[in-house]
Amino acid sequence: MAGATQLKSDALMEQMKLHMSTDAGKQLTKKIALVYQINIAPKKIGFNEKSFVVDLKKGEVKEGAYEDGKPDATFSFTDDDFVKVASGKMNPQIAFMRGAMKIKGSISAAQKFTPDIFPKPSKM
Amino acid sequence: MAMRELVSGGAACAVPGSSSSSNPLGALASVLIGSSSKTKERLQEIPTATATPPDGNFHASAEEPFAAALPGFEDEYSLHPNAQVSEFLGGFRPMDQSRFSDAWNDIQRPQIPHYQGRPGPSNFPLEQSRLQQDFDGPPQKVLSNFLHSFLHSGHGSMPFRPASLPVLGLSESDKQCIRDRSSIMARHLFADKSEDFIHTQVNALLSSLDIDNDIRARGPVPGRYPELEEYWNESQSMKPWSGGADGWVSEFAQQRVPRDDPNMWVQSFERQHGANGWASEFEHEHSQLASMDQMRATGVPNLAAMEQTRMLAHTLAQNNDPKFQNSKFLQFLSKMSRGEITVEDNQFKPAAISAPGDWAAEYEQQYSGGRSWADQFANEQLSQGPHGWANEFAAERGKHGLAGDEWVDEFSKLNVNDWSEEFERQVADGVLGDSSADNWANAYDDYLNEQAVLKQKSDSSRGVYVFSDLNPYVGRPNPLKEGQELFRKGLLSEAVLALEAEVLKNPDNAEGWRLLGIAHAENDDDQQAIAAMMRAHEVDPTNLEVLLALGVSHTNELEQAAALKYLYSWLRHHPKYGAIAPPDQPENLYYADVARLYNDAAKLSPDDADVHIVLGVLYNLSREYDRAIESFQTALKLKPRDYSLWNKLGATQANSVQSADAISAYQQALDLKPNYVRAWANMGISYANQGMYEDSIRYYVRALAMNPKADNAWQYLRISLSCASRNDMLEACDSRNLDILQKEFPL
């Protein structure tokens, strides 16, 4: 792993992946049951994006675009903004208004995308 | 000429039941022409400087096209989307069209000489007095004369006096028609007057006719949202980027296909409405120049954005929740729709008269070769003089054929990516739920607050240390000693103040900065911790504790590269292991290399707890949590009373979803250091991640009681409160009222 190209979001996604195996994570699949694709760009939305699929139907987090049809909603963020939204520093609606979050897909699905989906990182 | 009227369809005709959001031409034309009336107003407001109170609600004005969305029309329309033009046009006709257009045409006819021949003002008193006498007779005649006198009131700058009229028996749709037209016309007739004056005029007219001026504000219109939802779905099923605007274009195309010659539209429209429809008369004089100026000044993208916001603002204005109506958000959108605020670089800015935003410029580059089409369009409009926009448009299309399509396409591209359009759909959908409109309004207010906070904080986020105001320790003889003492006692926030006093006194005191950094880290404020440690690092670049602390803080902030740099530095500057590291720091540090070096160091001296600690941090960076846990546990055998080490172990366990273990590790840390804010906050996180929100709240509140400046904890607390359905406490959280929270959630 080359230091410079790492995304902060990788860490959060990794944690999310682990989180899906816990009881709280399994609750999410019952509560939300939607598939989100999240595109993360290092600096500017639309450039060098890395895609993750947060599948809250099956309870999986995977790298790469969704392949089994269409995700319920697709979000695009920059790395920093995704971290802010996932950690509750920025409310998704504000992110959307500032243009820090782009949405495609079902709006009702998008509205269930809230910061409490993601587990919070603990600090050393 | 009547094209203008046709195009702005719903507004000009004020058909009850028409929806101009479904009218591609209307939306298009409004972008090109509609906004101009607003510009005009603004331009007028400046020189006269008449007190025009900021109006949170929307003026009945040129925005009204979007008000015309009433149920009924949409259904009718969808029955024959490929309808003949006559039917399409028929959709715009009010039920009592003939009577009405007669009345209006009556009014307009005597006007023609005025507009063309500019008769002297001496005509007016005569006409006025004649009209005043004509308020008897059949309702139609009375109405006609009455409206006529309203029109004339503008020429003499005389306030329009309400008159008592016989009962005219106007239907609701008549009233709406009059209301719409008069408010739009007033803006043109009295373009040189103040907003107040216009309001007075319109109100006088409306009250004379017994028309309620704010009927429209009485509530959201059913049927509107399904319509938008439909559009959303429709747009989703199209090609990438081909959002709703594609829908417009195709609708536009459908409407266009039956008649190859656009002039036919105009003609057939004129047949129904008469060539001298009200709109065409004054539109030319007033809006042509304004629209051209505006296009040049702000660039087309901003126009489009304004248009989008206007639609959006209107959607929101339809929500009759008073809280929402008064929200800053709505006012903001209203401003934006009037071009008073523009979006540049994701920042909202007050409009600079002639500076097109970045993206305006981008647009220019993309779409213009030499002249942008806006200019071209404007110029051509100029050259063809008073025949009006519609003919221009038709002629243009006739001449260039394809070119017309092109700009429709380009226009649609512009809009598709526009956030406001998506936002409108969001809201349209969200309004279905009772409280979401509130959420949006709140979100905007939050956003404003956030902006204010960000301004204050921009310093600390840039790595500049932010000192507290009113520090009682400033001026004490030995603040460092006091700081160390307070730190040992676990009074972190007090220690911070004392240490700040120390580094203010001795800015080169590395120990002061270091301890300050540690205090902030333990207080769960990594931004300040990093800022302080950076200062310590400047003063003493080889201090190992500082290097380790910086490595840990950057790891917490998920900043890999920075963390790796400091952890590598730690090894290089270590008296014992410095030799292991190659003397030249490589330009790009690779995690694997650094980890290998530390493993070598650990073999060299397996009893050095520090090496194991750094290894643990490194494994956190690479998310090899099992190894990290192993390293920390090894270190803890050597240093069992290091509370920060227990916390590191706990955090690592928590991040690898071993929450139960994490909680017992945190408990160890707290036994050793009861005021360890970070460990309290981490406890909260662990409970929250297990879905035990009530418990997490108690720990967050505890952490915050010790350090109310721990922003992360406030954010997490908010999330836990809403997950625990304790929305009743959100206000206390937002206002950071710890008294209430502590009473409610004792630990």
JSON list of N, CA and C in Angstrom, two decimals, chain A residues 1-2 6 8 10-11 14-15 18-19 22 24 70 87-89 93-94 96-98 103 105-107 111 115-116 119-124, chain B residues 232 236 329 346 422-423 426 429 443 447 450 526 556-558 560 590 620 623 647 651 654-655 666 678 682 685 689-690 712 715-716 719 723:
[
{"chain": "A", "resi": 1, "resn": "MET", "atom": "N", "xyz": [0.83, -1.20, 0.00]},
{"chain": "A", "resi": 1, "resn": "MET", "atom": "CA", "xyz": [0.00, 0.00, 0.00]},
{"chain": "A", "resi": 1, "resn": "MET", "atom": "C", "xyz": [0.86, 1.24, 0.00]},
{"chain": "A", "resi": 2, "resn": "ALA", "atom": "N", "xyz": [0.72, 2.00, -1.05]},
{"chain": "A", "resi": 2, "resn": "ALA", "atom": "CA", "xyz": [1.51, 3.22, -1.18]},
{"chain": "A", "resi": 2, "resn": "ALA", "atom": "C", "xyz": [0.82, 4.32, -0.40]},
{"chain": "A", "resi": 6, "resn": "GLN", "atom": "N", "xyz": [-3.64, 6.40, -0.67]},
{"chain": "A", "resi": 6, "resn": "GLN", "atom": "CA", "xyz": [-4.66, 5.89, 0.23]},
{"chain": "A", "resi": 6, "resn": "GLN", "atom": "C", "xyz": [-5.77, 6.90, 0.47]},
{"chain": "A", "resi": 8, "resn": "LYS", "atom": "N", "xyz": [-8.84, 8.18, 2.94]},
{"chain": "A", "resi": 8, "resn": "LYS", "atom": "CA", "xyz": [-9.33, 8.04, 4.31]},
{"chain": "A", "resi": 8, "resn": "LYS", "atom": "C", "xyz": [-10.57, 7.16, 4.33]},
{"chain": "A", "resi": 10, "resn": "ASP", "atom": "N", "xyz": [-11.13, 4.60, 2.74]},
{"chain": "A", "resi": 10, "resn": "ASP", "atom": "CA", "xyz": [-10.81, 3.17, 2.78]},
{"chain": "A", "resi": 10, "resn": "ASP", "atom": "C", "xyz": [-10.95, 2.64, 4.20]},
{"chain": "A", "resi": 11, "resn": "ALA", "atom": "N", "xyz": [-10.44, 3.42, 5.13]},
{"chain": "A", "resi": 11, "resn": "ALA", "atom": "CA", "xyz": [-10.48, 2.98, 6.53]},
{"chain": "A", "resi": 11, "resn": "ALA", "atom": "C", "xyz": [-11.92, 2.86, 7.00]},
{"chain": "A", "resi": 14, "resn": "GLU", "atom": "N", "xyz": [-13.54, -0.14, 5.40]},
{"chain": "A", "resi": 14, "resn": "GLU", "atom": "CA", "xyz": [-13.04, -1.36, 6.02]},
{"chain": "A", "resi": 14, "resn": "GLU", "atom": "C", "xyz": [-13.76, -1.61, 7.34]},
{"chain": "A", "resi": 15, "resn": "GLN", "atom": "N", "xyz": [-13.91, -0.53, 8.08]},
{"chain": "A", "resi": 15, "resn": "GLN", "atom": "CA", "xyz": [-14.59, -0.66, 9.36]},
{"chain": "A", "resi": 15, "resn": "GLN", "atom": "C", "xyz": [-16.07, -1.03, 9.16]},
{"chain": "A", "resi": 18, "resn": "LEU", "atom": "N", "xyz": [-16.38, -4.67, 8.53]},
{"chain": "A", "resi": 18, "resn": "LEU", "atom": "CA", "xyz": [-16.35, -5.44, 9.78]},
{"chain": "A", "resi": 18, "resn": "LEU", "atom": "C", "xyz": [-17.67, -5.27, 10.54]},
{"chain": "A", "resi": 19, "resn": "HIS", "atom": "N", "xyz": [-18.15, -4.05, 10.50]},
{"chain": "A", "resi": 19, "resn": "HIS", "atom": "CA", "xyz": [-19.36, -3.73, 11.24]},
{"chain": "A", "resi": 19, "resn": "HIS", "atom": "C", "xyz": [-20.55, -4.57, 10.77]},
{"chain": "A", "resi": 22, "resn": "THR", "atom": "N", "xyz": [-21.49, -7.62, 12.74]},
{"chain": "A", "resi": 22, "resn": "THR", "atom": "CA", "xyz": [-21.98, -7.53, 14.12]},
{"chain": "A", "resi": 22, "resn": "THR", "atom": "C", "xyz": [-23.51, -7.50, 14.14]},
{"chain": "A", "resi": 24, "resn": "ALA", "atom": "N", "xyz": [-25.34, -5.19, 15.43]},
{"chain": "A", "resi": 24, "resn": "ALA", "atom": "CA", "xyz": [-25.80, -3.85, 15.04]},
{"chain": "A", "resi": 24, "resn": "ALA", "atom": "C", "xyz": [-25.79, -3.71, 13.52]},
{"chain": "A", "resi": 70, "resn": "LYS", "atom": "N", "xyz": [-28.87, -2.34, -10.75]},
{"chain": "A", "resi": 70, "resn": "LYS", "atom": "CA", "xyz": [-28.68, -0.93, -10.39]},
{"chain": "A", "resi": 70, "resn": "LYS", "atom": "C", "xyz": [-28.73, -0.76, -8.88]},
{"chain": "A", "resi": 87, "resn": "SER", "atom": "N", "xyz": [-18.91, 10.55, 9.53]},
{"chain": "A", "resi": 87, "resn": "SER", "atom": "CA", "xyz": [-18.61, 10.71, 10.95]},
{"chain": "A", "resi": 87, "resn": "SER", "atom": "C", "xyz": [-19.53, 11.73, 11.60]},
{"chain": "A", "resi": 88, "resn": "GLY", "atom": "N", "xyz": [-20.52, 12.22, 10.86]},
{"chain": "A", "resi": 88, "resn": "GLY", "atom": "CA", "xyz": [-21.49, 13.11, 11.47]},
{"chain": "A", "resi": 88, "resn": "GLY", "atom": "C", "xyz": [-21.03, 14.56, 11.55]},
{"chain": "A", "resi": 89, "resn": "LYS", "atom": "N", "xyz": [-19.86, 14.86, 10.98]},
{"chain": "A", "resi": 89, "resn": "LYS", "atom": "CA", "xyz": [-19.40, 16.24, 11.01]},
{"chain": "A", "resi": 89, "resn": "LYS", "atom": "C", "xyz": [-20.22, 17.10, 10.07]},
{"chain": "A", "resi": 93, "resn": "GLN", "atom": "N", "xyz": [-27.74, 16.49, 4.09]},
{"chain": "A", "resi": 93, "resn": "GLN", "atom": "CA", "xyz": [-28.49, 17.50, 3.36]},
{"chain": "A", "resi": 93, "resn": "GLN", "atom": "C", "xyz": [-27.65, 18.73, 3.09]},
{"chain": "A", "resi": 94, "resn": "ILE", "atom": "N", "xyz": [-26.85, 19.07, 4.07]},
{"chain": "A", "resi": 94, "resn": "ILE", "atom": "CA", "xyz": [-25.96, 20.21, 3.86]},
{"chain": "A", "resi": 94, "resn": "ILE", "atom": "C", "xyz": [-24.92, 19.86, 2.81]},
{"chain": "A", "resi": 96, "resn": "PHE", "atom": "N", "xyz": [-25.29, 17.92, 0.43]},
{"chain": "A", "resi": 96, "resn": "PHE", "atom": "CA", "xyz": [-25.95, 17.98, -0.87]},
{"chain": "A", "resi": 96, "resn": "PHE", "atom": "C", "xyz": [-26.08, 19.43, -1.35]},
{"chain": "A", "resi": 97, "resn": "MET", "atom": "N", "xyz": [-26.48, 20.30, -0.44]},
{"chain": "A", "resi": 97, "resn": "MET", "atom": "CA", "xyz": [-26.66, 21.69, -0.83]},
{"chain": "A", "resi": 97, "resn": "MET", "atom": "C", "xyz": [-25.36, 22.36, -1.23]},
{"chain": "A", "resi": 98, "resn": "ARG", "atom": "N", "xyz": [-24.31, 21.96, -0.58]},
{"chain": "A", "resi": 98, "resn": "ARG", "atom": "CA", "xyz": [-23.02, 22.57, -0.91]},
{"chain": "A", "resi": 98, "resn": "ARG", "atom": "C", "xyz": [-22.43, 21.96, -2.16]},
{"chain": "A", "resi": 103, "resn": "ILE", "atom": "N", "xyz": [-26.09, 12.91, -5.96]},
{"chain": "A", "resi": 103, "resn": "ILE", "atom": "CA", "xyz": [-26.96, 11.76, -5.79]},
{"chain": "A", "resi": 103, "resn": "ILE", "atom": "C", "xyz": [-27.54, 11.34, -7.13]},
{"chain": "A", "resi": 105, "resn": "GLY", "atom": "N", "xyz": [-30.30, 8.15, -8.50]},
{"chain": "A", "resi": 105, "resn": "GLY", "atom": "CA", "xyz": [-31.13, 7.04, -8.07]},
{"chain": "A", "resi": 105, "resn": "GLY", "atom": "C", "xyz": [-32.33, 7.49, -7.29]},
{"chain": "A", "resi": 106, "resn": "SER", "atom": "N", "xyz": [-32.90, 6.56, -6.58]},
{"chain": "A", "resi": 106, "resn": "SER", "atom": "CA", "xyz": [-34.14, 6.85, -5.87]},
{"chain": "A", "resi": 106, "resn": "SER", "atom": "C", "xyz": [-33.89, 7.81, -4.72]},
{"chain": "A", "resi": 107, "resn": "ILE", "atom": "N", "xyz": [-34.74, 8.80, -4.65]},
{"chain": "A", "resi": 107, "resn": "ILE", "atom": "CA", "xyz": [-34.56, 9.80, -3.60]},
{"chain": "A", "resi": 107, "resn": "ILE", "atom": "C", "xyz": [-34.99, 9.25, -2.25]},
{"chain": "A", "resi": 111, "resn": "GLN", "atom": "N", "xyz": [-32.61, 9.19, 1.01]},
{"chain": "A", "resi": 111, "resn": "GLN", "atom": "CA", "xyz": [-32.91, 9.84, 2.29]},
{"chain": "A", "resi": 111, "resn": "GLN", "atom": "C", "xyz": [-32.62, 8.92, 3.48]},
{"chain": "A", "resi": 115, "resn": "PRO", "atom": "N", "xyz": [-25.82, 9.43, 8.71]},
{"chain": "A", "resi": 115, "resn": "PRO", "atom": "CA", "xyz": [-24.52, 9.14, 9.31]},
{"chain": "A", "resi": 115, "resn": "PRO", "atom": "C", "xyz": [-24.53, 7.97, 10.28]},
{"chain": "A", "resi": 116, "resn": "ASP", "atom": "N", "xyz": [-25.70, 7.61, 10.81]},
{"chain": "A", "resi": 116, "resn": "ASP", "atom": "CA", "xyz": [-25.67, 6.53, 11.80]},
{"chain": "A", "resi": 116, "resn": "ASP", "atom": "C", "xyz": [-25.49, 5.16, 11.17]},
{"chain": "A", "resi": 119, "resn": "PRO", "atom": "N", "xyz": [-20.26, 2.92, 11.35]},
{"chain": "A", "resi": 119, "resn": "PRO", "atom": "CA", "xyz": [-19.70, 2.86, 12.70]},
{"chain": "A", "resi": 119, "resn": "PRO", "atom": "C", "xyz": [-18.69, 3.99, 12.86]},
{"chain": "A", "resi": 120, "resn": "LYS", "atom": "N", "xyz": [-18.58, 4.48, 14.06]},
{"chain": "A", "resi": 120, "resn": "LYS", "atom": "CA", "xyz": [-17.67, 5.60, 14.29]},
{"chain": "A", "resi": 120, "resn": "LYS", "atom": "C", "xyz": [-16.29, 5.07, 14.65]},
{"chain": "A", "resi": 121, "resn": "PRO", "atom": "N", "xyz": [-15.26, 5.67, 14.07]},
{"chain": "A", "resi": 121, "resn": "PRO", "atom": "CA", "xyz": [-13.91, 5.23, 14.44]},
{"chain": "A", "resi": 121, "resn": "PRO", "atom": "C", "xyz": [-13.57, 5.69, 15.86]},
{"chain": "A", "resi": 122, "resn": "SER", "atom": "N", "xyz": [-12.92, 4.82, 16.60]},
{"chain": "A", "resi": 122, "resn": "SER", "atom": "CA", "xyz": [-12.45, 5.20, 17.94]},
{"chain": "A", "resi": 122, "resn": "SER", "atom": "C", "xyz": [-11.05, 5.77, 17.81]},
{"chain": "A", "resi": 123, "resn": "LYS", "atom": "N", "xyz": [-10.68, 6.56, 18.80]},
{"chain": "A", "resi": 123, "resn": "LYS", "atom": "CA", "xyz": [-9.40, 7.25, 18.69]},
{"chain": "A", "resi": 123, "resn": "LYS", "atom": "C", "xyz": [-8.41, 6.77, 19.73]},
{"chain": "A", "resi": 124, "resn": "MET", "atom": "N", "xyz": [-7.16, 6.64, 19.26]},
{"chain": "A", "resi": 124, "resn": "MET", "atom": "CA", "xyz": [-6.11, 6.15, 20.15]},
{"chain": "A", "resi": 124, "resn": "MET", "atom": "C", "xyz": [-5.60, 7.26, 21.06]},
{"chain": "B", "resi": 232, "resn": "TRP", "atom": "N", "xyz": [-38.88, 12.59, -11.89]},
{"chain": "B", "resi": 232, "resn": "TRP", "atom": "CA", "xyz": [-37.64, 12.03, -11.34]},
{"chain": "B", "resi": 232, "resn": "TRP", "atom": "C", "xyz": [-37.43, 10.63, -11.90]},
{"chain": "B", "resi": 236, "resn": "GLN", "atom": "N", "xyz": [-34.59, 9.17, -14.36]},
{"chain": "B", "resi": 236, "resn": "GLN", "atom": "CA", "xyz": [-33.69, 8.12, -13.93]},
{"chain": "B", "resi": 236, "resn": "GLN", "atom": "C", "xyz": [-33.54, 7.04, -14.99]},
{"chain": "B", "resi": 329, "resn": "PHE", "atom": "N", "xyz": [-33.69, 29.82, 4.87]},
{"chain": "B", "resi": 329, "resn": "PHE", "atom": "CA", "xyz": [-33.43, 29.06, 3.66]},
{"chain": "B", "resi": 329, "resn": "PHE", "atom": "C", "xyz": [-34.26, 29.58, 2.50]},
{"chain": "B", "resi": 346, "resn": "ASN", "atom": "N", "xyz": [-18.84, 26.40, -5.15]},
{"chain": "B", "resi": 346, "resn": "ASN", "atom": "CA", "xyz": [-19.57, 25.86, -4.01]},
{"chain": "B", "resi": 346, "resn": "ASN", "atom": "C", "xyz": [-19.72, 26.85, -2.87]},
{"chain": "B", "resi": 422, "resn": "GLU", "atom": "N", "xyz": [-32.05, 18.78, -8.77]},
{"chain": "B", "resi": 422, "resn": "GLU", "atom": "CA", "xyz": [-32.14, 17.57, -7.96]},
{"chain": "B", "resi": 422, "resn": "GLU", "atom": "C", "xyz": [-32.73, 17.90, -6.62]},
{"chain": "B", "resi": 423, "resn": "PHE", "atom": "N", "xyz": [-32.32, 19.05, -6.16]},
{"chain": "B", "resi": 423, "resn": "PHE", "atom": "CA", "xyz": [-32.78, 19.45, -4.84]},
{"chain": "B", "resi": 423, "resn": "PHE", "atom": "C", "xyz": [-34.30, 19.63, -4.84]},
{"chain": "B", "resi": 426, "resn": "GLN", "atom": "N", "xyz": [-35.81, 16.43, -4.52]},
{"chain": "B", "resi": 426, "resn": "GLN", "atom": "CA", "xyz": [-35.64, 15.98, -3.14]},
{"chain": "B", "resi": 426, "resn": "GLN", "atom": "C", "xyz": [-36.75, 16.55, -2.28]},
{"chain": "B", "resi": 429, "resn": "ASP", "atom": "N", "xyz": [-40.21, 15.38, -2.98]},
{"chain": "B", "resi": 429, "resn": "ASP", "atom": "CA", "xyz": [-40.43, 14.08, -2.40]},
{"chain": "B", "resi": 429, "resn": "ASP", "atom": "C", "xyz": [-40.52, 14.18, -0.89]},
{"chain": "B", "resi": 443, "resn": "ALA", "atom": "N", "xyz": [-31.66, 22.36, 8.22]},
{"chain": "B", "resi": 443, "resn": "ALA", "atom": "CA", "xyz": [-30.36, 22.04, 7.66]},
{"chain": "B", "resi": 443, "resn": "ALA", "atom": "C", "xyz": [-29.72, 23.29, 7.11]},
{"chain": "B", "resi": 447, "resn": "TYR", "atom": "N", "xyz": [-26.49, 25.06, 8.30]},
{"chain": "B", "resi": 447, "resn": "TYR", "atom": "CA", "xyz": [-25.42, 25.36, 7.36]},
{"chain": "B", "resi": 447, "resn": "TYR", "atom": "C", "xyz": [-24.88, 26.76, 7.60]},
{"chain": "B", "resi": 450, "resn": "GLU", "atom": "N", "xyz": [-22.87, 26.66, 10.65]},
{"chain": "B", "resi": 450, "resn": "GLU", "atom": "CA", "xyz": [-21.64, 25.94, 10.37]},
{"chain": "B", "resi": 450, "resn": "GLU", "atom": "C", "xyz": [-20.65, 26.86, 9.67]},
{"chain": "B", "resi": 526, "resn": "ASP", "atom": "N", "xyz": [-8.32, 16.51, 18.48]},
{"chain": "B", "resi": 526, "resn": "ASP", "atom": "CA", "xyz": [-7.13, 16.21, 17.69]},
{"chain": "B", "resi": 526, "resn": "ASP", "atom": "C", "xyz": [-6.63, 17.38, 16.87]},
{"chain": "B", "resi": 556, "resn": "ASN", "atom": "N", "xyz": [-5.28, 8.87, 13.85]},
{"chain": "B", "resi": 556, "resn": "ASN", "atom": "CA", "xyz": [-6.67, 9.08, 14.24]},
{"chain": "B", "resi": 556, "resn": "ASN", "atom": "C", "xyz": [-7.43, 9.84, 13.16]},
{"chain": "B", "resi": 557, "resn": "GLU", "atom": "N", "xyz": [-6.78, 10.80, 12.56]},
{"chain": "B", "resi": 557, "resn": "GLU", "atom": "CA", "xyz": [-7.43, 11.61, 11.53]},
{"chain": "B", "resi": 557, "resn": "GLU", "atom": "C", "xyz": [-7.38, 10.92, 10.17]},
{"chain": "B", "resi": 558, "resn": "LEU", "atom": "N", "xyz": [-6.96, 9.68, 10.15]},
{"chain": "B", "resi": 558, "resn": "LEU", "atom": "CA", "xyz": [-6.90, 8.87, 8.93]},
{"chain": "B", "resi": 558, "resn": "LEU", "atom": "C", "xyz": [-5.95, 9.44, 7.89]},
{"chain": "B", "resi": 560, "resn": "GLN", "atom": "N", "xyz": [-2.88, 9.00, 6.48]},
{"chain": "B", "resi": 560, "resn": "GLN", "atom": "CA", "xyz": [-1.84, 7.98, 6.37]},
{"chain": "B", "resi": 560, "resn": "GLN", "atom": "C", "xyz": [-0.45, 8.51, 6.14]},
{"chain": "B", "resi": 590, "resn": "TYR", "atom": "N", "xyz": [6.88, 3.96, 2.13]},
{"chain": "B", "resi": 590, "resn": "TYR", "atom": "CA", "xyz": [5.92, 2.87, 1.96]},
{"chain": "B", "resi": 590, "resn": "TYR", "atom": "C", "xyz": [5.70, 2.20, 3.28]},
{"chain": "B", "resi": 620, "resn": "ASN", "atom": "N", "xyz": [-2.43, -0.26, 13.02]},
{"chain": "B", "resi": 620, "resn": "ASN", "atom": "CA", "xyz": [-3.70, 0.42, 12.89]},
{"chain": "B", "resi": 620, "resn": "ASN", "atom": "C", "xyz": [-3.82, 1.11, 11.54]},
{"chain": "B", "resi": 623, "resn": "ARG", "atom": "N", "xyz": [-4.64, -1.25, 9.11]},
{"chain": "B", "resi": 623, "resn": "ARG", "atom": "CA", "xyz": [-5.86, -1.96, 9.53]},
{"chain": "B", "resi": 623, "resn": "ARG", "atom": "C", "xyz": [-5.62, -3.46, 9.74]},
{"chain": "B", "resi": 647, "resn": "ASN", "atom": "N", "xyz": [-6.05, 2.84, 26.39]},
{"chain": "B", "resi": 647, "resn": "ASN", "atom": "CA", "xyz": [-7.00, 3.45, 25.46]},
{"chain": "B", "resi": 647, "resn": "ASN", "atom": "C", "xyz": [-6.68, 3.06, 24.02]},
{"chain": "B", "resi": 651, "resn": "ALA", "atom": "N", "xyz": [-9.25, 1.29, 21.58]},
{"chain": "B", "resi": 651, "resn": "ALA", "atom": "CA", "xyz": [-9.66, 1.88, 20.31]},
{"chain": "B", "resi": 651, "resn": "ALA", "atom": "C", "xyz": [-9.43, 0.89, 19.17]},
{"chain": "B", "resi": 654, "resn": "ALA", "atom": "N", "xyz": [-12.02, -1.72, 19.36]},
{"chain": "B", "resi": 654, "resn": "ALA", "atom": "CA", "xyz": [-13.31, -1.18, 18.90]},
{"chain": "B", "resi": 654, "resn": "ALA", "atom": "C", "xyz": [-13.35, -1.10, 17.38]},
{"chain": "B", "resi": 655, "resn": "ASN", "atom": "N", "xyz": [-12.26, -0.64, 16.80]},
{"chain": "B", "resi": 655, "resn": "ASN", "atom": "CA", "xyz": [-12.25, -0.51, 15.34]},
{"chain": "B", "resi": 655, "resn": "ASN", "atom": "C", "xyz": [-12.27, -1.86, 14.64]},
{"chain": "B", "resi": 666, "resn": "TYR", "atom": "N", "xyz": [-11.05, 0.25, 27.94]},
{"chain": "B", "resi": 666, "resn": "TYR", "atom": "CA", "xyz": [-11.30, 1.66, 28.30]},
{"chain": "B", "resi": 666, "resn": "TYR", "atom": "C", "xyz": [-11.49, 1.79, 29.80]},
{"chain": "B", "resi": 678, "resn": "ARG", "atom": "N", "xyz": [-11.03, 11.36, 26.34]},
{"chain": "B", "resi": 678, "resn": "ARG", "atom": "CA", "xyz": [-11.01, 10.53, 25.14]},
{"chain": "B", "resi": 678, "resn": "ARG", "atom": "C", "xyz": [-11.55, 9.14, 25.40]},
{"chain": "B", "resi": 682, "resn": "ASN", "atom": "N", "xyz": [-14.71, 7.42, 23.74]},
{"chain": "B", "resi": 682, "resn": "ASN", "atom": "CA", "xyz": [-14.56, 6.13, 23.06]},
{"chain": "B", "resi": 682, "resn": "ASN", "atom": "C", "xyz": [-15.55, 5.10, 23.57]},
{"chain": "B", "resi": 685, "resn": "ILE", "atom": "N", "xyz": [-18.66, 5.70, 21.84]},
{"chain": "B", "resi": 685, "resn": "ILE", "atom": "CA", "xyz": [-18.59, 5.19, 20.47]},
{"chain": "B", "resi": 685, "resn": "ILE", "atom": "C", "xyz": [-18.83, 3.68, 20.45]},
{"chain": "B", "resi": 689, "resn": "ASN", "atom": "N", "xyz": [-21.77, 1.91, 18.46]},
{"chain": "B", "resi": 689, "resn": "ASN", "atom": "CA", "xyz": [-21.53, 0.97, 17.37]},
{"chain": "B", "resi": 689, "resn": "ASN", "atom": "C", "xyz": [-22.19, -0.38, 17.62]},
{"chain": "B", "resi": 690, "resn": "GLN", "atom": "N", "xyz": [-22.50, -0.67, 18.89]},
{"chain": "B", "resi": 690, "resn": "GLN", "atom": "CA", "xyz": [-23.23, -1.90, 19.17]},
{"chain": "B", "resi": 690, "resn": "GLN", "atom": "C", "xyz": [-24.73, -1.66, 19.16]},
{"chain": "B", "resi": 712, "resn": "ASN", "atom": "N", "xyz": [-16.26, 16.46, 18.32]},
{"chain": "B", "resi": 712, "resn": "ASN", "atom": "CA", "xyz": [-16.62, 15.12, 17.85]},
{"chain": "B", "resi": 712, "resn": "ASN", "atom": "C", "xyz": [-17.71, 14.51, 18.71]},
{"chain": "B", "resi": 715, "resn": "GLN", "atom": "N", "xyz": [-21.06, 15.84, 18.01]},
{"chain": "B", "resi": 715, "resn": "GLN", "atom": "CA", "xyz": [-21.64, 15.29, 16.79]},
{"chain": "B", "resi": 715, "resn": "GLN", "atom": "C", "xyz": [-22.16, 13.87, 17.01]},
{"chain": "B", "resi": 716, "resn": "TYR", "atom": "N", "xyz": [-21.36, 13.08, 17.71]},
{"chain": "B", "resi": 716, "resn": "TYR", "atom": "CA", "xyz": [-21.78, 11.71, 17.95]},
{"chain": "B", "resi": 716, "resn": "TYR", "atom": "C", "xyz": [-23.00, 11.65, 18.87]},
{"chain": "B", "resi": 719, "resn": "ILE", "atom": "N", "xyz": [-26.08, 12.14, 16.88]},
{"chain": "B", "resi": 719, "resn": "ILE", "atom": "CA", "xyz": [-26.49, 10.94, 16.13]},
{"chain": "B", "resi": 719, "resn": "ILE", "atom": "C", "xyz": [-27.15, 9.94, 17.07]},
{"chain": "B", "resi": 723, "resn": "CYS", "atom": "N", "xyz": [-30.89, 8.37, 17.02]},
{"chain": "B", "resi": 723, "resn": "CYS", "atom": "CA", "xyz": [-31.06, 6.91, 16.89]},
{"chain": "B", "resi": 723, "resn": "CYS", "atom": "C", "xyz": [-31.85, 6.35, 18.05]}
]
